[in-house]
Short mmCIF file of C-alpha atoms in Angstrom, two decimals:
data_model
loop_
_atom_site.label_atom_id
_atom_site.label_comp_id
_atom_site.label_asym_id
_atom_site.label_seq_id
_atom_site.Cartn_x
_atom_site.Cartn_y
_atom_site.Cartn_z
CA UNK A 1 -72.48 -68.51 -90.77
CA UNK A 2 -70.68 -70.40 -88.02
CA UNK A 3 -71.59 -70.28 -84.36
CA UNK A 4 -69.20 -70.03 -81.46
CA UNK A 5 -68.15 -73.61 -80.79
CA UNK A 6 -69.42 -75.06 -77.52
CA UNK A 7 -67.52 -78.27 -76.67
CA UNK A 8 -69.87 -79.16 -73.82
CA UNK A 9 -72.66 -79.76 -76.34
CA UNK A 10 -70.51 -82.44 -77.93
CA UNK A 11 -70.07 -83.83 -74.42
CA UNK A 12 -73.87 -83.93 -74.15
CA UNK A 13 -74.01 -85.78 -77.45
CA UNK A 14 -71.62 -88.36 -75.99
CA UNK A 15 -73.89 -88.95 -73.00
CA UNK A 16 -76.89 -89.37 -75.29
CA UNK A 17 -75.25 -91.74 -77.77
CA UNK A 18 -73.63 -93.89 -75.06
CA UNK A 19 -76.98 -94.12 -73.28
CA UNK A 20 -78.70 -95.29 -76.48
CA UNK A 21 -75.95 -97.76 -77.43
CA UNK A 22 -75.79 -99.32 -73.96
CA UNK A 23 -79.59 -99.52 -73.89
CA UNK A 24 -79.70 -101.38 -77.20
CA UNK A 25 -76.76 -103.57 -76.17
CA UNK A 26 -78.83 -104.69 -73.17
CA UNK A 27 -75.75 -104.65 -70.96
CA UNK A 28 -76.36 -106.54 -67.71
CA UNK A 29 -74.39 -106.06 -64.49
CA UNK A 30 -75.15 -108.31 -61.51
CA UNK A 31 -78.41 -109.32 -63.14
CA UNK A 32 -79.52 -105.72 -63.70
CA UNK A 33 -79.55 -103.48 -66.77
CA UNK A 34 -78.17 -100.16 -65.50
CA UNK A 35 -78.97 -98.30 -68.72
CA UNK A 36 -82.61 -99.37 -68.93
CA UNK A 37 -83.63 -95.75 -69.53
CA UNK A 38 -81.01 -95.16 -72.19
CA UNK A 39 -83.69 -94.58 -74.82
CA UNK A 40 -83.92 -90.98 -73.54
CA UNK A 41 -80.66 -90.35 -75.39
CA UNK A 42 -82.76 -89.79 -78.51
CA UNK A 43 -84.76 -87.10 -76.69
CA UNK A 44 -81.51 -85.40 -75.71
CA UNK A 45 -80.45 -85.44 -79.38
CA UNK A 46 -83.72 -83.79 -80.39
CA UNK A 47 -83.23 -80.87 -78.00
CA UNK A 48 -79.64 -80.37 -79.11
CA UNK A 49 -80.68 -80.40 -82.78
CA UNK A 50 -83.44 -77.89 -82.13
CA UNK A 51 -81.04 -75.58 -80.35
CA UNK A 52 -78.24 -75.75 -82.92
CA UNK A 53 -80.41 -75.42 -86.04
CA UNK A 54 -82.37 -72.51 -84.58
CA UNK A 55 -79.15 -70.79 -83.48
CA UNK A 56 -77.66 -71.13 -86.97
CA UNK A 57 -80.75 -69.70 -88.65
CA UNK A 58 -81.20 -66.87 -86.14
CA UNK A 59 -77.58 -65.82 -86.40
CA UNK A 60 -77.91 -65.60 -90.17
CA UNK A 61 -81.22 -63.74 -90.00
CA UNK A 62 -79.95 -61.28 -87.40
CA UNK A 63 -76.64 -60.76 -89.19
CA UNK A 64 -77.41 -60.75 -92.90
CA UNK A 65 -81.12 -60.08 -92.64
CA UNK A 66 -81.87 -63.11 -94.79
CA UNK A 67 -81.40 -66.87 -94.76
CA UNK A 68 -79.88 -69.04 -97.48
CA UNK A 69 -81.96 -72.20 -97.75
CA UNK A 70 -79.62 -73.52 -100.43
CA UNK A 71 -76.50 -73.29 -98.27
CA UNK A 72 -78.35 -74.72 -95.28
CA UNK A 73 -79.54 -77.81 -97.12
CA UNK A 74 -76.18 -78.34 -98.82
CA UNK A 75 -74.51 -78.37 -95.40
CA UNK A 76 -77.10 -80.82 -94.06
CA UNK A 77 -76.69 -83.13 -97.07
CA UNK A 78 -72.90 -83.14 -96.78
CA UNK A 79 -73.08 -83.98 -93.09
CA UNK A 80 -75.81 -86.60 -93.20
CA UNK A 81 -75.93 -88.43 -96.52
CA UNK A 82 -72.34 -89.75 -97.04
CA UNK A 83 -72.14 -91.62 -93.72
CA UNK A 84 -75.70 -92.85 -94.13
CA UNK A 85 -74.93 -94.33 -97.56
CA UNK A 86 -71.75 -95.98 -96.28
CA UNK A 87 -73.71 -97.68 -93.50
CA UNK A 88 -76.40 -98.82 -95.93
CA UNK A 89 -74.00 -100.21 -98.52
CA UNK A 90 -71.80 -101.88 -95.89
CA UNK A 91 -74.76 -103.49 -94.16
CA UNK A 92 -76.48 -104.77 -97.29
CA UNK A 93 -74.19 -107.79 -98.02
CA UNK A 94 -74.49 -109.08 -94.43
CA UNK A 95 -78.27 -108.88 -94.57
CA UNK A 96 -78.20 -110.75 -97.88
CA UNK A 97 -76.00 -113.51 -96.43
CA UNK A 98 -77.41 -114.00 -92.94
CA UNK A 99 -81.06 -112.96 -92.96
CA UNK A 100 -83.94 -115.07 -94.22
CA UNK A 101 -85.62 -113.84 -97.44
CA UNK A 102 -88.60 -112.19 -95.75
CA UNK A 103 -86.29 -110.32 -93.37
CA UNK A 104 -84.18 -109.22 -96.32
CA UNK A 105 -87.31 -107.85 -98.01
CA UNK A 106 -88.23 -105.97 -94.82
CA UNK A 107 -84.71 -104.59 -94.66
CA UNK A 108 -84.88 -103.40 -98.27
CA UNK A 109 -88.15 -101.60 -97.58
CA UNK A 110 -86.78 -99.95 -94.46
CA UNK A 111 -83.63 -98.93 -96.36
CA UNK A 112 -85.72 -97.33 -99.08
CA UNK A 113 -87.85 -95.45 -96.55
CA UNK A 114 -84.73 -94.35 -94.66
CA UNK A 115 -83.19 -92.89 -97.81
CA UNK A 116 -86.23 -90.65 -98.16
CA UNK A 117 -86.40 -89.94 -94.41
CA UNK A 118 -89.82 -91.46 -93.85
CA UNK A 119 -88.78 -94.59 -91.97
CA UNK A 120 -90.69 -93.44 -88.88
CA UNK A 121 -93.89 -93.74 -90.96
CA UNK A 122 -92.75 -97.07 -92.43
CA UNK A 123 -92.10 -98.67 -89.05
CA UNK A 124 -95.38 -97.36 -87.66
CA UNK A 125 -97.41 -98.67 -90.60
CA UNK A 126 -95.52 -101.98 -90.37
CA UNK A 127 -96.72 -102.39 -86.79
CA UNK A 128 -93.24 -102.35 -85.28
CA UNK A 129 -92.79 -101.70 -81.57
CA UNK A 130 -89.53 -99.97 -80.70
CA UNK A 131 -88.78 -101.80 -77.45
CA UNK A 132 -90.07 -105.20 -78.63
CA UNK A 133 -87.63 -108.10 -78.87
CA UNK A 134 -88.31 -108.44 -82.60
CA UNK A 135 -87.24 -104.84 -83.25
CA UNK A 136 -83.71 -105.73 -82.16
CA UNK A 137 -83.39 -107.72 -85.38
CA UNK A 138 -84.38 -104.80 -87.61
CA UNK A 139 -81.00 -103.34 -88.71
CA UNK A 140 -82.40 -99.90 -89.58
CA UNK A 141 -85.00 -99.60 -86.84
CA UNK A 142 -83.07 -96.73 -85.28
CA UNK A 143 -83.43 -94.56 -88.40
CA UNK A 144 -86.94 -93.55 -87.26
CA UNK A 145 -85.34 -90.79 -85.17
CA UNK A 146 -83.10 -89.70 -88.03
CA UNK A 147 -86.17 -89.37 -90.24
CA UNK A 148 -87.88 -87.15 -87.67
CA UNK A 149 -84.80 -84.93 -87.47
CA UNK A 150 -84.62 -84.65 -91.25
CA UNK A 151 -88.30 -83.79 -91.46
CA UNK A 152 -87.56 -81.05 -88.94
CA UNK A 153 -84.63 -79.81 -91.04
CA UNK A 154 -86.90 -79.65 -94.10
CA UNK A 155 -89.82 -77.68 -92.66
CA UNK A 156 -88.39 -75.76 -89.72
CA UNK A 157 -86.23 -73.22 -91.59
CA UNK A 158 -89.32 -72.12 -93.50
CA UNK A 159 -91.37 -71.83 -90.30
CA UNK A 160 -88.69 -69.82 -88.52
CA UNK A 161 -88.03 -67.43 -91.40
CA UNK A 162 -91.76 -66.70 -91.79
CA UNK A 163 -92.26 -66.17 -88.06
CA UNK A 164 -89.10 -64.03 -87.92
CA UNK A 165 -90.32 -61.85 -90.78
CA UNK A 166 -93.81 -61.17 -89.45
CA UNK A 167 -93.48 -61.68 -85.69
CA UNK A 168 -89.85 -60.90 -84.91
CA UNK A 169 -90.70 -59.11 -81.68
CA UNK A 170 -92.95 -61.96 -80.59
CA UNK A 171 -90.70 -64.81 -81.64
CA UNK A 172 -90.53 -66.39 -78.20
CA UNK A 173 -94.29 -66.19 -77.66
CA UNK A 174 -95.02 -67.81 -81.04
CA UNK A 175 -92.68 -70.70 -80.31
CA UNK A 176 -94.10 -71.17 -76.83
CA UNK A 177 -97.53 -71.51 -78.43
CA UNK A 178 -96.21 -74.01 -81.00
CA UNK A 179 -94.48 -75.93 -78.22
CA UNK A 180 -97.70 -76.07 -76.17
CA UNK A 181 -99.75 -77.27 -79.15
CA UNK A 182 -97.28 -80.05 -79.95
CA UNK A 183 -97.00 -81.10 -76.30
CA UNK A 184 -100.78 -81.26 -75.83
CA UNK A 185 -101.11 -83.12 -79.14
CA UNK A 186 -98.52 -85.63 -77.94
CA UNK A 187 -100.48 -86.32 -74.75
CA UNK A 188 -103.75 -86.69 -76.68
CA UNK A 189 -102.33 -89.02 -79.35
CA UNK A 190 -100.43 -91.09 -76.79
CA UNK A 191 -103.67 -91.82 -74.95
CA UNK A 192 -105.26 -92.95 -78.23
CA UNK A 193 -102.35 -94.69 -79.96
CA UNK A 194 -99.00 -95.13 -78.21
CA UNK A 195 -97.23 -96.40 -81.32
CA UNK A 196 -98.33 -93.42 -83.40
CA UNK A 197 -97.21 -91.08 -80.62
CA UNK A 198 -93.81 -92.73 -80.58
CA UNK A 199 -93.13 -92.52 -84.32
CA UNK A 200 -94.95 -89.33 -85.29
CA UNK A 201 -93.08 -86.14 -86.10
CA UNK A 202 -95.86 -84.02 -84.63
CA UNK A 203 -95.67 -85.68 -81.22
CA UNK A 204 -91.88 -85.21 -81.16
CA UNK A 205 -91.88 -81.66 -82.50
CA UNK A 206 -92.17 -80.17 -78.99
CA UNK A 207 -88.79 -81.65 -78.03
CA UNK A 208 -87.09 -79.99 -80.99
CA UNK A 209 -89.06 -76.79 -80.33
CA UNK A 210 -87.81 -76.68 -76.75
CA UNK A 211 -84.30 -76.58 -78.16
CA UNK A 212 -85.46 -73.73 -80.40
CA UNK A 213 -86.89 -71.85 -77.41
CA UNK A 214 -83.59 -72.25 -75.56
CA UNK A 215 -81.80 -70.83 -78.64
CA UNK A 216 -84.12 -67.80 -78.70
CA UNK A 217 -83.56 -67.20 -74.99
CA UNK A 218 -79.83 -67.74 -75.35
CA UNK A 219 -79.50 -65.00 -78.00
CA UNK A 220 -80.86 -62.53 -75.43
CA UNK A 221 -79.13 -64.10 -72.45
CA UNK A 222 -78.09 -61.82 -69.62
CA UNK A 223 -75.01 -62.50 -67.54
CA UNK A 224 -75.91 -64.66 -64.56
CA UNK A 225 -74.23 -65.34 -61.27
CA UNK A 226 -71.68 -68.15 -61.35
CA UNK A 227 -73.62 -70.02 -58.66
CA UNK A 228 -76.77 -69.87 -60.77
CA UNK A 229 -74.90 -71.39 -63.68
CA UNK A 230 -73.53 -74.19 -61.53
CA UNK A 231 -76.79 -74.95 -59.75
CA UNK A 232 -79.01 -75.19 -62.82
CA UNK A 233 -76.49 -76.98 -65.03
CA UNK A 234 -75.82 -79.56 -62.26
CA UNK A 235 -79.56 -79.94 -61.79
CA UNK A 236 -79.92 -80.53 -65.52
CA UNK A 237 -77.22 -83.20 -65.51
CA UNK A 238 -78.82 -84.96 -62.55
CA UNK A 239 -82.18 -84.97 -64.35
CA UNK A 240 -80.57 -86.66 -67.36
CA UNK A 241 -78.63 -89.19 -65.27
CA UNK A 242 -81.74 -90.08 -63.28
CA UNK A 243 -83.69 -90.68 -66.50
CA UNK A 244 -81.01 -92.94 -67.94
CA UNK A 245 -80.63 -95.11 -64.83
CA UNK A 246 -84.14 -95.15 -63.37
CA UNK A 247 -86.47 -95.05 -66.37
CA UNK A 248 -87.26 -98.36 -68.04
CA UNK A 249 -89.35 -99.89 -70.84
CA UNK A 250 -92.51 -99.39 -68.81
CA UNK A 251 -91.89 -95.64 -68.68
CA UNK A 252 -94.34 -93.92 -71.01
CA UNK A 253 -92.51 -92.24 -73.87
CA UNK A 254 -92.94 -89.79 -75.39
CA UNK A 255 -95.13 -88.59 -72.55
CA UNK A 256 -94.95 -86.42 -69.46
CA UNK A 257 -91.91 -88.32 -68.03
CA UNK A 258 -90.00 -87.31 -71.18
CA UNK A 259 -89.98 -83.77 -69.81
CA UNK A 260 -87.31 -84.72 -67.27
CA UNK A 261 -84.38 -85.46 -69.63
CA UNK A 262 -85.59 -82.86 -72.13
CA UNK A 263 -85.70 -80.07 -69.55
CA UNK A 264 -82.42 -81.30 -68.08
CA UNK A 265 -80.76 -80.94 -71.47
CA UNK A 266 -82.26 -77.47 -71.87
CA UNK A 267 -80.92 -76.35 -68.49
CA UNK A 268 -77.40 -77.49 -69.36
CA UNK A 269 -77.43 -75.78 -72.76
CA UNK A 270 -78.77 -72.51 -71.41
CA UNK A 271 -76.97 -72.16 -68.08
CA UNK A 272 -73.66 -73.85 -68.78
CA UNK A 273 -70.56 -71.68 -69.18
CA UNK A 274 -66.82 -72.23 -69.20
CA UNK A 275 -66.55 -71.56 -65.46
CA UNK A 276 -69.14 -74.17 -64.53
CA UNK A 277 -68.41 -77.62 -63.16
CA UNK A 278 -70.64 -79.37 -65.68
CA UNK A 279 -68.95 -77.49 -68.53
CA UNK A 280 -65.56 -78.72 -67.40
CA UNK A 281 -66.80 -82.31 -67.22
CA UNK A 282 -68.59 -82.30 -70.57
CA UNK A 283 -65.66 -80.54 -72.26
CA UNK A 284 -63.17 -83.30 -71.44
CA UNK A 285 -61.40 -84.12 -74.68
CA UNK A 286 -62.46 -87.78 -74.74
CA UNK A 287 -66.12 -86.86 -74.30
CA UNK A 288 -65.83 -84.16 -76.97
CA UNK A 289 -64.19 -86.61 -79.38
CA UNK A 290 -66.97 -89.16 -78.96
CA UNK A 291 -69.51 -86.39 -79.37
CA UNK A 292 -67.95 -85.36 -82.67
CA UNK A 293 -68.41 -88.88 -84.03
CA UNK A 294 -71.73 -89.51 -82.25
CA UNK A 295 -73.72 -89.44 -85.50
CA UNK A 296 -71.57 -92.21 -86.98
CA UNK A 297 -71.71 -94.20 -83.74
CA UNK A 298 -75.47 -93.94 -83.70
CA UNK A 299 -75.82 -95.04 -87.32
CA UNK A 300 -73.47 -98.02 -86.99
CA UNK A 301 -74.46 -99.48 -83.64
CA UNK A 302 -77.94 -100.80 -84.42
CA UNK A 303 -77.15 -102.74 -87.63
CA UNK A 304 -74.03 -104.19 -85.98
CA UNK A 305 -76.11 -105.40 -83.02
CA UNK A 306 -78.88 -106.74 -85.27
CA UNK A 307 -76.46 -108.68 -87.49
CA UNK A 308 -74.59 -109.95 -84.45
CA UNK A 309 -77.81 -111.31 -82.92
CA UNK A 310 -78.69 -113.07 -86.18
CA UNK A 311 -75.37 -114.73 -87.00
#
């Protein structure tokens, strides 16, 4: 069951993917890296994914009274797997030609783990550090976030359908509890093991769940004043922009500072409407176009950079 298309969400995707690409490109202007907080683009993606997947499932549950797991997973496979395989097969010959044998072996292992959407676990167990200089030479390092999203796609539909069946009238409360548990767990694990907190699904689940909470609220959304829409959506955009330009590699992530871009994204998704200023900006056709191909851009950029730094 299709949702009403919201072009501004594709505009949000553009902001997130450009932020990530420019961050990994290490673009320098006048001796400064303006996109030093661009890693928050991944957090923006997580919120968007949580919102869209929850909206799809809720619309089906509310409309048909049931949810087709088969159709859901077929749609996910068709969207995700073909481009992923193209990137893998296209990258493989370059790694074979230009990387030393041990790096080629590491690449093969990361490719295998990425195919089964467990690369976040692989990179954690391998002792990789996301913002380390050495990670820039790992062509599939960025697939850790894709693995977390796919793990979410696998387990979340089951969670939501069960909660919907038994706690339909308390759906929001249940997800607020789940959000709180994941957020507190993230803080606890981060204080014990920053690398585990970075790569773990459970310490990222709260970001996806916030998107789910926004989707639940949005289904029961009441009409708001135009000024309210403009104020909160502009505030959300400013929160994201601040994070991208003023966060840096010393900013703890995922941790309490991650709330800023995540909440900013949530404000835009919930409060934005076609009469708002932010909607009009994010719905510009060039931003929408880049948002529509953001998944491909994200998949391609890291191996291209890694190969370019090696050759």
